[in-house]
Amino acid sequence: MFFFIATDFIYQKHISLIHMPVVTFDYNDFIDLLGYNIKKEELLEKLPLIGADLDKVENNEINIEFFPNRPDLASVEGIARAARTFFDFEKGLKKYKIKKSDIVTIVDPSVKKVRPFVVTALIKNITMNDELITSIMQLQEKLHFGLGRNRKKVAIGVHNFEPVEQPFNYKAVDPEAVQFVPLNKVESMTMSEILKKHEKGIDYAYILEGYKKHPLITDKNNNVLSYPPIINGILTEVTPFTKDIFIDVTGTDKKAINTALNIVVTSLAERGADIYSTTVKDGEETYTTPNLKPVRKKLSIDYVNSILGTKLESSKIINYLLRMGYDAERLDEKNINVHIPAWRIDILHEIDLVEDVAVGYGYDKFKSDSVNELTFGKNLDKYNFYEGLRKTMIGLGFNEVTTFTISNETDEFKKIGLKSTKRVQIKNPIGEEYSCLRLNLIPSLLKILNENRHHSLPQKIFELGIITDENFKNKRHLAYLKIDAKASFTESKSITDAIMRETGLDFQIKDKNHPGFIKGRCASIIIKNKEIGLFGELHPKTINNFNLEYPIIALEIDLENLKNK
């Protein structure tokens, strides 16, 4: 999930996230994995039809871009699995046998406030070679980057299983009290030293910033396997002689870490390895992973045809779903029962299945219609008004950002001191971070500042975006934030005056008490006796709740009310 920005020098981490991942593989290795013969020219012609773009081809080395919503295609193994059904060599959902192991990982309550979730698996009888090592490193990197949000949401540890003994322990410890030799080093370091001296520690230390205790995975003898999400220990380094691999995936989102584990273990199984389940004991909860049981979803035949403009029979739709790696059967006269693979995190709604039906059918088979009438369009007056405000904000030195309309109750209410109110809640959220539609823009902008707190000050950002109010109506708001050591209410009032002056509307300001702002340094904007917005200096508690340290001034205006005045 991404947002887009209007500057080059700030928020670069998020800019890079919108790039499509490039998967590099050897043609001969792909054919070995595919298990069927297909000429390279034909392969290069057909692969993009799955939903990809060829980047470049040099001799037998193929570079191909896949959309970031398909992390299961972030490896040559995943591409080969998808190609097998799409090229009609096989049909339906690939089944993987999972054997049982007695491996147990015990979750200590101490880790719950830092990085609460972990899943594990054992892979046995694997044959290491250059292609596998390259592929697994590439897959791990891409899952960390996309699905894992730069390891913040998901981090994967891959370990040589031979030198360690179960049960394993996942706990939080004092980073000064534990030391071990991390990967790519020869000297032992404390966890605190790793964050300062190790390349990976320096890159990802920000994820653990503010926590007194850090996550750690150890074995029965207290040997360190992993310091997630930073680095593994040298003890479990994977070598060309490794036969059995232990995998841990930690993170903040249960669904995401389970999907990441499923993608990794099935990729290794594509190379002939055996998957073994493991057990995690988390307080009163005990669960076994990996879980490759498909999720079932009902798909309306009429809905498919109404979206695609087709008259496909159920048998045809089922056939196209089989081509896309699903299992499917007729549920009743109007619906199809679809079995969604456990490695497909991108299927959230019926429309996602319809998209795959279209891919299976073939976009080249859809007929195009000619334009029957020539018309000329123009902006509605309200969009001209919005564009004027946008230019005003840019003229005042602010950088525009666009953030997600999906938020969560903690950011919308708790962190800014508001009582919970009516809101649009998401029935089946993919994670706790995305559980409702936002009611204000300010929390979203504070999260942007949090992500970019390591950049120099001042930072000035604004958004002209959509919120959903207590009456479940979409409204467009304007909001800005400025973080700076010298930011003050006086400056906020000056900026607000400049914005309102550009609207040409008469307005008044009135003292306002808001729990997210400092008392006496917050004011309402009044037009014709109606409050249309507020501005002022944020309360230190609000600033701290978003892990920020410097004074922040803010404004938020309801433009739906403003443009109608």
Coordinates of C-alpha atoms in Angstrom, one line a residue:
M1 CA 0.0 0.0 0.0
F2 CA 1.6 3.2 -1.1
F3 CA 1.3 6.9 -1.1
F4 CA 2.7 9.4 -3.6
I5 CA 4.5 12.7 -2.9
A6 CA 5.5 15.8 -4.8
T7 CA 9.2 16.3 -3.7
D8 CA 12.5 14.6 -4.6
F9 CA 14.5 15.3 -1.4
I10 CA 12.1 14.0 1.3
Y11 CA 10.1 10.8 1.9
Q12 CA 12.3 8.9 -0.5
K13 CA 11.7 5.6 1.2
H14 CA 8.0 5.7 0.2
I15 CA 8.7 6.8 -3.3
S16 CA 10.8 3.7 -3.9
L17 CA 7.9 1.5 -2.7
I18 CA 5.8 2.2 -5.8
H19 CA 8.4 0.6 -8.1
M20 CA 7.5 -2.9 -9.5
P21 CA 9.9 -5.6 -8.3
V22 CA 12.2 -7.0 -10.9
V23 CA 12.8 -10.8 -10.8
T24 CA 16.0 -12.1 -12.5
F25 CA 16.3 -15.7 -13.4
D26 CA 18.1 -18.1 -15.9
Y27 CA 16.0 -19.6 -18.7
N28 CA 17.4 -23.1 -18.2
D29 CA 16.7 -22.9 -14.4
F30 CA 13.2 -21.8 -15.2
I31 CA 12.6 -24.8 -17.5
D32 CA 13.9 -27.2 -14.9
L33 CA 11.4 -25.7 -12.4
L34 CA 8.6 -25.7 -14.9
G35 CA 9.0 -29.3 -15.7
Y36 CA 7.9 -28.8 -19.3
N37 CA 9.6 -27.6 -22.5
I38 CA 8.8 -24.2 -23.9
K39 CA 11.0 -22.2 -26.3
K40 CA 12.5 -19.1 -24.9
E41 CA 10.9 -16.9 -27.6
E42 CA 7.4 -18.4 -26.8
L43 CA 8.1 -17.9 -23.1
L44 CA 9.0 -14.3 -23.5
E45 CA 5.8 -13.8 -25.5
K46 CA 3.5 -15.5 -23.0
L47 CA 4.9 -14.5 -19.6
P48 CA 3.7 -10.8 -19.8
L49 CA 0.2 -12.1 -20.3
I50 CA 0.1 -13.2 -16.7
G51 CA 0.5 -9.6 -15.6
A52 CA 4.1 -8.6 -16.0
D53 CA 6.5 -6.5 -18.1
L54 CA 9.7 -7.7 -19.6
D55 CA 12.6 -5.5 -18.3
K56 CA 15.5 -6.9 -20.3
V57 CA 16.8 -10.2 -21.7
E58 CA 20.5 -10.9 -22.0
N59 CA 21.3 -14.3 -23.5
N60 CA 19.6 -16.7 -21.1
E61 CA 19.2 -14.2 -18.2
I62 CA 15.6 -12.9 -18.1
N63 CA 14.5 -9.8 -16.0
I64 CA 10.8 -9.4 -15.6
E65 CA 8.7 -6.9 -13.6
F66 CA 5.6 -8.1 -11.7
F67 CA 3.1 -5.9 -10.0
P68 CA 3.8 -5.5 -6.2
N69 CA 0.4 -6.9 -5.3
R70 CA 1.6 -10.3 -6.3
P71 CA 4.5 -11.2 -3.8
D72 CA 4.0 -14.8 -4.7
L73 CA 5.5 -14.0 -8.1
A74 CA 8.6 -12.4 -6.5
S75 CA 10.7 -15.5 -7.3
V76 CA 11.5 -17.8 -10.2
E77 CA 9.8 -20.6 -8.3
G78 CA 6.6 -18.7 -7.9
I79 CA 6.6 -17.7 -11.6
A80 CA 7.2 -21.3 -12.7
R81 CA 4.2 -22.4 -10.6
A82 CA 1.9 -19.8 -12.1
A83 CA 3.2 -20.5 -15.6
R84 CA 2.5 -24.2 -15.3
T85 CA -1.3 -23.6 -15.1
F86 CA -1.4 -20.4 -17.3
F87 CA 0.4 -22.3 -20.1
D88 CA -2.1 -25.1 -19.7
F89 CA 0.5 -27.7 -18.8
E90 CA -1.4 -28.4 -15.5
K91 CA -4.7 -27.2 -14.1
G92 CA -5.9 -25.9 -10.7
L93 CA -4.4 -25.2 -7.3
K94 CA -0.9 -26.7 -6.6
K95 CA -1.0 -29.1 -3.6
Y96 CA 2.0 -29.4 -1.3
K97 CA 2.4 -32.2 1.2
I98 CA 3.2 -31.0 4.8
K99 CA 4.8 -33.5 7.2
K100 CA 4.7 -33.1 10.9
S101 CA 7.7 -32.2 13.1
D102 CA 8.0 -31.9 16.9
I103 CA 9.6 -28.5 16.8
V104 CA 8.2 -25.9 19.2
T105 CA 8.7 -22.2 19.5
I106 CA 7.6 -20.6 22.8
V107 CA 6.5 -16.9 22.7
D108 CA 7.4 -15.0 25.9
P109 CA 4.9 -12.2 26.9
S110 CA 7.8 -9.7 27.0
V111 CA 7.9 -9.5 23.2
K112 CA 4.2 -8.6 22.8
K113 CA 4.8 -4.9 23.0
V114 CA 7.7 -4.9 20.6
R115 CA 7.1 -7.3 17.7
P116 CA 4.1 -9.5 18.8
F117 CA 3.8 -12.3 16.2
V118 CA 6.0 -15.2 15.0
V119 CA 5.4 -18.2 12.7
T120 CA 7.9 -20.9 11.8
A121 CA 8.6 -23.9 9.5
L122 CA 11.2 -26.6 8.9
I123 CA 12.4 -27.4 5.4
K124 CA 14.3 -30.7 4.9
N125 CA 16.2 -32.5 2.2
I126 CA 17.0 -29.4 0.3
T127 CA 19.8 -29.4 -2.3
M128 CA 21.6 -26.1 -2.2
N129 CA 23.0 -24.7 -5.5
D130 CA 23.8 -21.2 -6.9
E131 CA 20.4 -20.8 -8.4
L132 CA 18.6 -21.6 -5.2
I133 CA 20.8 -19.4 -3.1
T134 CA 20.4 -16.4 -5.5
S135 CA 16.6 -17.0 -5.7
I136 CA 16.0 -17.3 -1.9
M137 CA 18.1 -14.1 -1.2
Q138 CA 16.2 -12.3 -4.0
L139 CA 12.8 -13.5 -2.6
Q140 CA 13.6 -12.6 1.0
E141 CA 14.7 -9.1 -0.1
K142 CA 11.6 -8.5 -2.1
L143 CA 9.2 -9.8 0.6
H144 CA 11.0 -7.6 3.1
F145 CA 10.7 -4.6 0.9
G146 CA 7.1 -4.9 -0.3
L147 CA 5.0 -7.1 1.9
G148 CA 7.2 -6.4 4.9
R149 CA 7.3 -2.6 4.5
N150 CA 11.1 -2.6 4.8
R151 CA 11.0 -5.2 7.6
K152 CA 8.8 -3.1 9.8
K153 CA 5.7 -5.3 9.2
V154 CA 7.4 -8.6 8.2
A155 CA 11.0 -9.9 8.7
I156 CA 12.1 -13.4 7.6
G157 CA 15.0 -15.4 9.1
V158 CA 16.4 -18.4 7.2
H159 CA 18.7 -20.7 9.3
N160 CA 20.8 -23.8 9.0
F161 CA 18.9 -26.1 11.3
E162 CA 21.8 -28.5 12.1
P163 CA 23.7 -26.5 14.9
V164 CA 20.7 -25.6 17.0
E165 CA 18.3 -27.5 19.3
Q166 CA 14.6 -26.9 19.9
P167 CA 12.5 -25.7 21.7
F168 CA 13.1 -22.2 20.5
N169 CA 12.3 -19.1 22.5
Y170 CA 10.9 -15.8 21.1
K171 CA 11.4 -13.1 23.7
A172 CA 12.3 -9.5 24.4
V173 CA 15.6 -8.8 26.1
D174 CA 17.8 -5.9 27.2
P175 CA 19.9 -5.1 24.1
E176 CA 22.9 -4.4 26.4
A177 CA 22.7 -7.8 28.1
V178 CA 23.0 -10.1 25.1
Q179 CA 25.8 -10.5 22.7
F180 CA 26.5 -12.8 19.8
V181 CA 28.3 -12.9 16.4
P182 CA 26.0 -11.5 13.7
L183 CA 26.2 -12.6 10.0
N184 CA 29.0 -11.1 8.0
K185 CA 31.1 -10.3 11.2
V186 CA 33.7 -12.2 13.1
E187 CA 33.5 -10.4 16.5
S188 CA 30.8 -10.8 19.1
M189 CA 28.7 -7.7 19.7
T190 CA 25.9 -6.7 22.0
M191 CA 22.6 -6.0 20.3
S192 CA 23.1 -2.3 20.9
E193 CA 26.5 -2.4 19.2
I194 CA 24.9 -4.2 16.2
L195 CA 22.5 -1.3 15.7
K196 CA 25.5 1.1 15.7
K197 CA 28.2 -0.9 13.9
H198 CA 26.6 -3.5 11.7
E199 CA 25.4 -2.4 8.2
K200 CA 22.0 -4.0 8.7
G201 CA 21.8 -2.6 12.2
I202 CA 22.4 0.9 11.0
D203 CA 19.8 0.5 8.2
Y204 CA 17.0 -0.9 10.4
A205 CA 17.6 0.5 13.9
Y206 CA 14.8 2.9 13.4
I207 CA 12.2 0.1 13.6
L208 CA 13.2 -0.6 17.3
E209 CA 13.7 3.0 18.2
G210 CA 11.9 3.8 21.5
Y211 CA 11.8 0.2 22.8
K212 CA 13.8 -0.7 26.0
K213 CA 13.7 -4.4 25.1
H214 CA 14.4 -5.9 21.7
P215 CA 13.1 -9.2 20.1
L216 CA 15.4 -12.2 20.1
I217 CA 15.1 -15.9 19.0
T218 CA 17.2 -18.4 20.9
D219 CA 17.4 -22.2 21.0
K220 CA 17.3 -24.6 23.9
N221 CA 21.0 -23.8 24.8
N222 CA 20.4 -20.1 24.6
N223 CA 22.2 -19.8 21.2
V224 CA 21.1 -16.9 19.2
L225 CA 19.3 -17.7 15.9
S226 CA 17.9 -14.3 15.1
Y227 CA 17.7 -10.7 16.2
P228 CA 14.5 -9.7 14.2
P229 CA 14.1 -7.6 12.2
I230 CA 17.8 -6.8 12.1
I231 CA 20.1 -9.7 11.5
N232 CA 20.7 -13.5 12.1
G233 CA 23.5 -15.0 14.1
I234 CA 26.5 -16.5 12.4
L235 CA 25.8 -19.8 14.0
T236 CA 22.9 -20.6 11.7
E237 CA 24.4 -19.2 8.5
V238 CA 23.1 -21.2 5.4
T239 CA 26.0 -22.7 3.4
P240 CA 26.2 -24.8 0.2
F241 CA 26.2 -27.9 2.5
T242 CA 23.0 -27.0 4.3
K243 CA 20.4 -29.8 4.0
D244 CA 17.7 -28.6 6.5
I245 CA 16.5 -25.1 7.0
F246 CA 14.5 -23.5 9.9
I247 CA 12.5 -20.5 8.9
D248 CA 11.1 -17.8 11.3
V249 CA 8.9 -14.9 10.2
T250 CA 8.2 -12.2 12.8
G251 CA 6.1 -9.1 12.5
T252 CA 3.2 -6.9 13.5
D253 CA 0.5 -8.4 11.2
K254 CA -0.5 -12.1 11.5
K255 CA -1.9 -12.4 8.0
A256 CA 1.2 -10.9 6.4
I257 CA 3.7 -13.1 8.3
N258 CA 1.7 -16.2 7.5
T259 CA 1.6 -15.3 3.8
A260 CA 5.3 -14.6 3.8
L261 CA 6.0 -18.0 5.3
N262 CA 3.7 -19.7 2.8
I263 CA 5.4 -18.0 -0.1
V264 CA 8.9 -19.0 1.1
V265 CA 8.2 -22.6 2.0
T266 CA 6.3 -23.3 -1.2
S267 CA 9.1 -21.7 -3.2
L268 CA 11.6 -24.1 -1.6
A269 CA 9.2 -27.0 -2.1
E270 CA 9.2 -26.2 -5.9
R271 CA 12.8 -27.2 -5.8
G272 CA 12.1 -30.6 -4.3
A273 CA 12.4 -29.8 -0.6
D274 CA 10.1 -31.3 2.0
I275 CA 7.9 -29.0 4.2
Y276 CA 7.5 -29.8 7.9
S277 CA 5.0 -28.1 10.1
T278 CA 6.1 -26.6 13.5
T279 CA 4.2 -25.5 16.6
V280 CA 4.1 -22.0 18.2
K281 CA 3.0 -21.7 21.8
D282 CA 1.8 -18.2 22.5
G283 CA 0.3 -18.0 26.0
E284 CA -2.9 -19.9 25.9
E285 CA -2.9 -20.1 22.1
T286 CA -1.1 -22.9 20.3
Y287 CA -1.0 -23.0 16.5
T288 CA 0.7 -25.0 13.8
T289 CA 2.4 -23.4 10.7
P290 CA 2.7 -23.3 7.8
N291 CA -1.0 -23.5 7.0
L292 CA -1.5 -24.0 3.3
K293 CA -5.3 -24.7 3.5
P294 CA -7.0 -22.6 0.8
V295 CA -9.5 -19.9 1.6
R296 CA -12.9 -20.3 -0.1
K297 CA -14.8 -17.3 -1.6
K298 CA -18.1 -17.2 -3.5
L299 CA -18.0 -15.6 -7.0
S300 CA -21.2 -14.5 -8.7
I301 CA -21.4 -15.5 -12.4
D302 CA -23.6 -12.5 -13.2
Y303 CA -21.0 -10.2 -11.4
V304 CA -18.2 -11.5 -13.6
N305 CA -20.1 -10.9 -16.8
S306 CA -21.4 -7.5 -15.8
I307 CA -17.9 -6.3 -15.0
L308 CA -16.2 -7.8 -18.1
G309 CA -19.1 -7.2 -20.5
T310 CA -19.1 -10.8 -21.5
K311 CA -21.6 -13.7 -21.5
L312 CA -19.4 -16.4 -20.1
E313 CA -20.9 -19.7 -18.9
S314 CA -19.9 -21.0 -15.5
S315 CA -17.8 -23.8 -17.1
K316 CA -15.7 -21.2 -19.0
I317 CA -15.2 -19.1 -15.9
I318 CA -14.1 -22.1 -13.9
N319 CA -11.6 -23.0 -16.6
Y320 CA -10.1 -19.5 -16.6
L321 CA -9.8 -19.7 -12.8
L322 CA -8.0 -23.1 -13.1
R323 CA -5.6 -21.4 -15.5
M324 CA -4.8 -18.8 -12.8
G325 CA -4.0 -21.5 -10.2
Y326 CA -7.2 -21.7 -8.3
D327 CA -9.5 -24.7 -7.7
A328 CA -13.1 -23.9 -8.5
E329 CA -16.5 -25.7 -8.8
R330 CA -20.1 -24.7 -9.4
L331 CA -21.8 -23.8 -6.1
D332 CA -25.3 -23.3 -7.5
E333 CA -26.9 -21.8 -10.6
K334 CA -25.6 -18.3 -9.9
N335 CA -22.3 -18.8 -8.1
I336 CA -18.9 -20.5 -8.2
N337 CA -17.0 -21.7 -5.2
V338 CA -13.3 -20.6 -5.6
H339 CA -10.4 -22.0 -3.6
I340 CA -7.8 -19.3 -3.1
P341 CA -4.2 -20.4 -2.6
A342 CA -2.6 -19.7 0.8
W343 CA 0.2 -17.7 -0.9
R344 CA -2.3 -15.2 -2.6
I345 CA -2.6 -12.2 -0.2
D346 CA -4.0 -10.0 -2.9
I347 CA -7.5 -11.5 -3.1
L348 CA -9.6 -9.4 -0.9
H349 CA -12.9 -9.1 -2.8
E350 CA -14.8 -10.6 -5.7
I351 CA -13.4 -8.0 -8.0
D352 CA -9.9 -9.4 -7.5
L353 CA -11.2 -12.8 -8.8
V354 CA -12.9 -11.1 -11.7
E355 CA -9.6 -9.6 -12.6
D356 CA -7.9 -13.0 -12.7
V357 CA -10.8 -14.4 -14.8
A358 CA -10.0 -11.6 -17.3
V359 CA -6.3 -12.5 -17.3
G360 CA -7.2 -16.2 -17.7
Y361 CA -9.6 -15.3 -20.5
G362 CA -7.0 -13.1 -22.2
Y363 CA -7.0 -9.3 -22.4
D364 CA -6.2 -9.6 -26.1
K365 CA -9.6 -11.3 -26.7
F366 CA -11.6 -8.3 -25.4
K367 CA -13.1 -6.2 -28.2
S368 CA -12.6 -2.5 -28.2
D369 CA -15.4 -0.1 -29.0
S370 CA -15.1 3.1 -31.1
V371 CA -16.0 6.5 -29.7
N372 CA -19.4 7.4 -31.1
E373 CA -19.5 11.0 -30.0
L374 CA -16.9 13.8 -29.7
T375 CA -17.3 15.8 -26.5
F376 CA -15.2 18.4 -24.7
G377 CA -14.8 18.3 -21.0
K378 CA -13.7 20.9 -18.4
N379 CA -13.1 21.0 -14.7
L380 CA -16.0 21.5 -12.4
D381 CA -15.8 24.8 -10.5
K382 CA -15.0 23.0 -7.2
Y383 CA -11.9 21.4 -8.7
N384 CA -10.7 24.8 -9.9
F385 CA -11.2 26.0 -6.3
Y386 CA -9.2 23.0 -5.0
E387 CA -6.4 23.7 -7.5
G388 CA -6.2 27.3 -6.4
L389 CA -5.8 26.1 -2.8
R390 CA -3.1 23.6 -3.9
K391 CA -1.1 26.4 -5.6
T392 CA -1.5 28.6 -2.5
M393 CA 0.0 25.8 -0.3
I394 CA 2.9 25.2 -2.7
G395 CA 3.5 29.0 -2.8
L396 CA 3.7 29.0 1.0
G397 CA 6.5 26.4 0.8
F398 CA 4.6 23.2 1.6
N399 CA 5.1 19.9 -0.1
E400 CA 2.0 17.9 -1.1
V401 CA 1.5 14.3 0.0
T402 CA -1.3 11.9 -0.7
T403 CA -2.0 9.3 2.1
F404 CA -4.3 6.4 2.6
T405 CA -8.0 7.0 3.4
I406 CA -7.8 3.8 5.5
S407 CA -6.7 4.3 9.0
N408 CA -7.3 2.8 12.5
E409 CA -9.0 3.8 15.7
T410 CA -5.7 4.3 17.6
D411 CA -4.4 6.9 15.2
E412 CA -7.8 8.6 14.7
F413 CA -8.8 8.9 18.3
K414 CA -6.5 7.6 21.1
K415 CA -3.3 9.3 19.9
I416 CA -4.9 12.7 19.6
G417 CA -7.0 12.5 22.7
L418 CA -10.4 12.2 21.1
K419 CA -13.3 10.0 22.2
S420 CA -14.3 7.3 19.8
T421 CA -17.2 8.2 17.6
K422 CA -19.1 6.8 14.7
R423 CA -17.0 5.8 11.8
V424 CA -16.9 3.4 8.8
Q425 CA -15.3 0.2 10.0
I426 CA -13.7 -2.4 7.7
K427 CA -15.3 -5.8 8.2
N428 CA -12.3 -8.0 7.4
P429 CA -9.2 -5.8 7.7
I430 CA -5.9 -7.1 6.5
G431 CA -4.3 -5.8 9.7
E432 CA -4.9 -3.8 12.8
E433 CA -3.3 -0.7 11.1
Y434 CA -6.1 -0.6 8.5
S435 CA -9.4 -1.1 10.4
C436 CA -11.5 2.0 9.5
L437 CA -11.8 5.0 7.2
R438 CA -10.3 8.2 8.5
L439 CA -12.3 11.1 9.8
N440 CA -9.4 13.6 9.7
L441 CA -6.3 14.2 7.7
I442 CA -4.0 15.4 10.6
P443 CA -3.3 11.8 11.9
S444 CA -2.3 10.7 8.4
L445 CA 0.1 13.6 8.1
L446 CA 1.6 12.9 11.5
K447 CA 2.4 9.4 10.4
I448 CA 4.2 10.8 7.4
L449 CA 6.3 13.0 9.7
N450 CA 7.0 9.9 11.9
E451 CA 8.3 8.0 8.9
N452 CA 10.6 10.9 8.0
R453 CA 11.7 12.0 11.4
H454 CA 15.4 11.3 10.5
H455 CA 15.3 14.1 7.8
S456 CA 16.3 17.6 8.6
L457 CA 13.9 20.3 9.8
P458 CA 11.8 22.2 9.1
Q459 CA 9.4 19.8 7.3
K460 CA 6.2 21.3 5.8
I461 CA 3.6 19.0 4.3
F462 CA 0.0 19.4 3.2
E463 CA -2.8 17.2 1.8
L464 CA -5.9 18.0 0.0
G465 CA -7.7 14.7 0.5
I466 CA -10.9 12.7 1.2
I467 CA -12.2 11.8 4.7
T468 CA -15.4 10.0 5.7
D469 CA -17.4 11.8 8.4
E470 CA -19.6 10.6 11.2
N471 CA -22.6 10.5 8.8
F472 CA -20.6 8.2 6.5
K473 CA -20.3 10.9 3.8
N474 CA -17.1 11.5 1.8
K475 CA -15.8 15.0 2.2
R476 CA -12.7 16.8 1.0
H477 CA -10.4 18.4 3.6
L478 CA -7.3 20.5 3.5
A479 CA -4.7 20.0 6.2
Y480 CA -1.1 21.1 6.8
L481 CA 1.6 20.3 9.3
K482 CA 4.9 22.0 10.0
I483 CA 7.4 20.5 12.3
D484 CA 10.2 22.8 13.5
A485 CA 12.0 23.8 16.7
K486 CA 10.6 27.3 16.3
A487 CA 7.0 26.4 15.2
S488 CA 4.4 28.4 17.1
F489 CA 0.8 29.4 17.2
T490 CA 1.7 32.8 15.8
E491 CA 3.2 31.3 12.7
S492 CA 0.2 29.0 12.4
K493 CA -2.2 31.9 12.5
S494 CA -0.1 33.8 9.9
I495 CA -0.2 30.8 7.5
T496 CA -4.0 30.4 8.1
D497 CA -4.6 34.0 7.3
A498 CA -2.7 33.7 4.0
I499 CA -4.8 30.6 3.0
M500 CA -8.1 32.2 3.9
R501 CA -7.1 35.5 2.2
E502 CA -6.7 33.6 -1.1
T503 CA -10.2 32.2 -0.8
G504 CA -11.6 35.7 -0.7
L505 CA -14.0 34.8 2.1
D506 CA -14.6 36.7 5.3
F507 CA -13.8 34.7 8.4
Q508 CA -13.4 35.0 12.1
I509 CA -11.3 33.0 14.6
K510 CA -12.4 31.9 18.0
D511 CA -10.6 30.2 20.9
K512 CA -11.1 26.4 20.8
N513 CA -10.4 23.6 23.3
H514 CA -9.2 20.4 21.5
P515 CA -7.4 17.6 23.4
G516 CA -4.9 17.2 20.6
F517 CA -3.8 20.9 20.8
I518 CA -2.2 22.9 23.5
K519 CA -4.9 24.8 25.5
G520 CA -4.9 28.5 24.6
R521 CA -3.0 27.8 21.3
C522 CA -5.9 26.4 19.2
A523 CA -8.6 28.3 17.3
S524 CA -11.6 27.6 15.2
I525 CA -12.2 29.1 11.8
I526 CA -15.7 30.6 11.6
I527 CA -17.5 31.6 8.4
K528 CA -21.1 32.8 8.8
N529 CA -21.4 31.5 12.3
K530 CA -20.3 28.0 11.3
E531 CA -17.0 26.3 12.2
I532 CA -15.3 25.1 9.1
G533 CA -11.9 24.2 10.5
L534 CA -9.3 24.6 13.2
F535 CA -5.6 25.4 13.5
G536 CA -3.0 25.8 16.2
E537 CA -0.1 24.1 18.0
L538 CA -0.2 20.4 18.8
H539 CA 0.0 19.2 22.4
P540 CA 3.3 17.6 23.4
K541 CA 1.4 14.4 24.2
T542 CA 0.0 14.2 20.7
I543 CA 3.5 14.7 19.3
N544 CA 5.0 12.0 21.6
N545 CA 2.2 9.6 20.7
F546 CA 3.5 9.7 17.1
N547 CA 7.1 9.3 18.3
L548 CA 8.0 12.9 17.3
E549 CA 10.1 15.3 19.3
Y550 CA 9.7 18.9 18.0
P551 CA 6.9 21.4 18.1
I552 CA 4.2 21.0 15.3
I553 CA 1.7 23.4 14.0
A554 CA -1.4 22.2 12.2
L555 CA -4.5 23.2 10.3
E556 CA -7.5 21.3 9.0
I557 CA -10.4 22.7 7.0
D558 CA -13.6 21.2 5.7
L559 CA -13.6 22.3 2.1
E560 CA -17.1 21.1 1.4
N561 CA -18.4 23.8 3.8
L562 CA -15.9 26.3 2.6
K563 CA -16.6 26.2 -1.1
N564 CA -20.3 26.5 -0.5
K565 CA -20.0 29.8 1.4

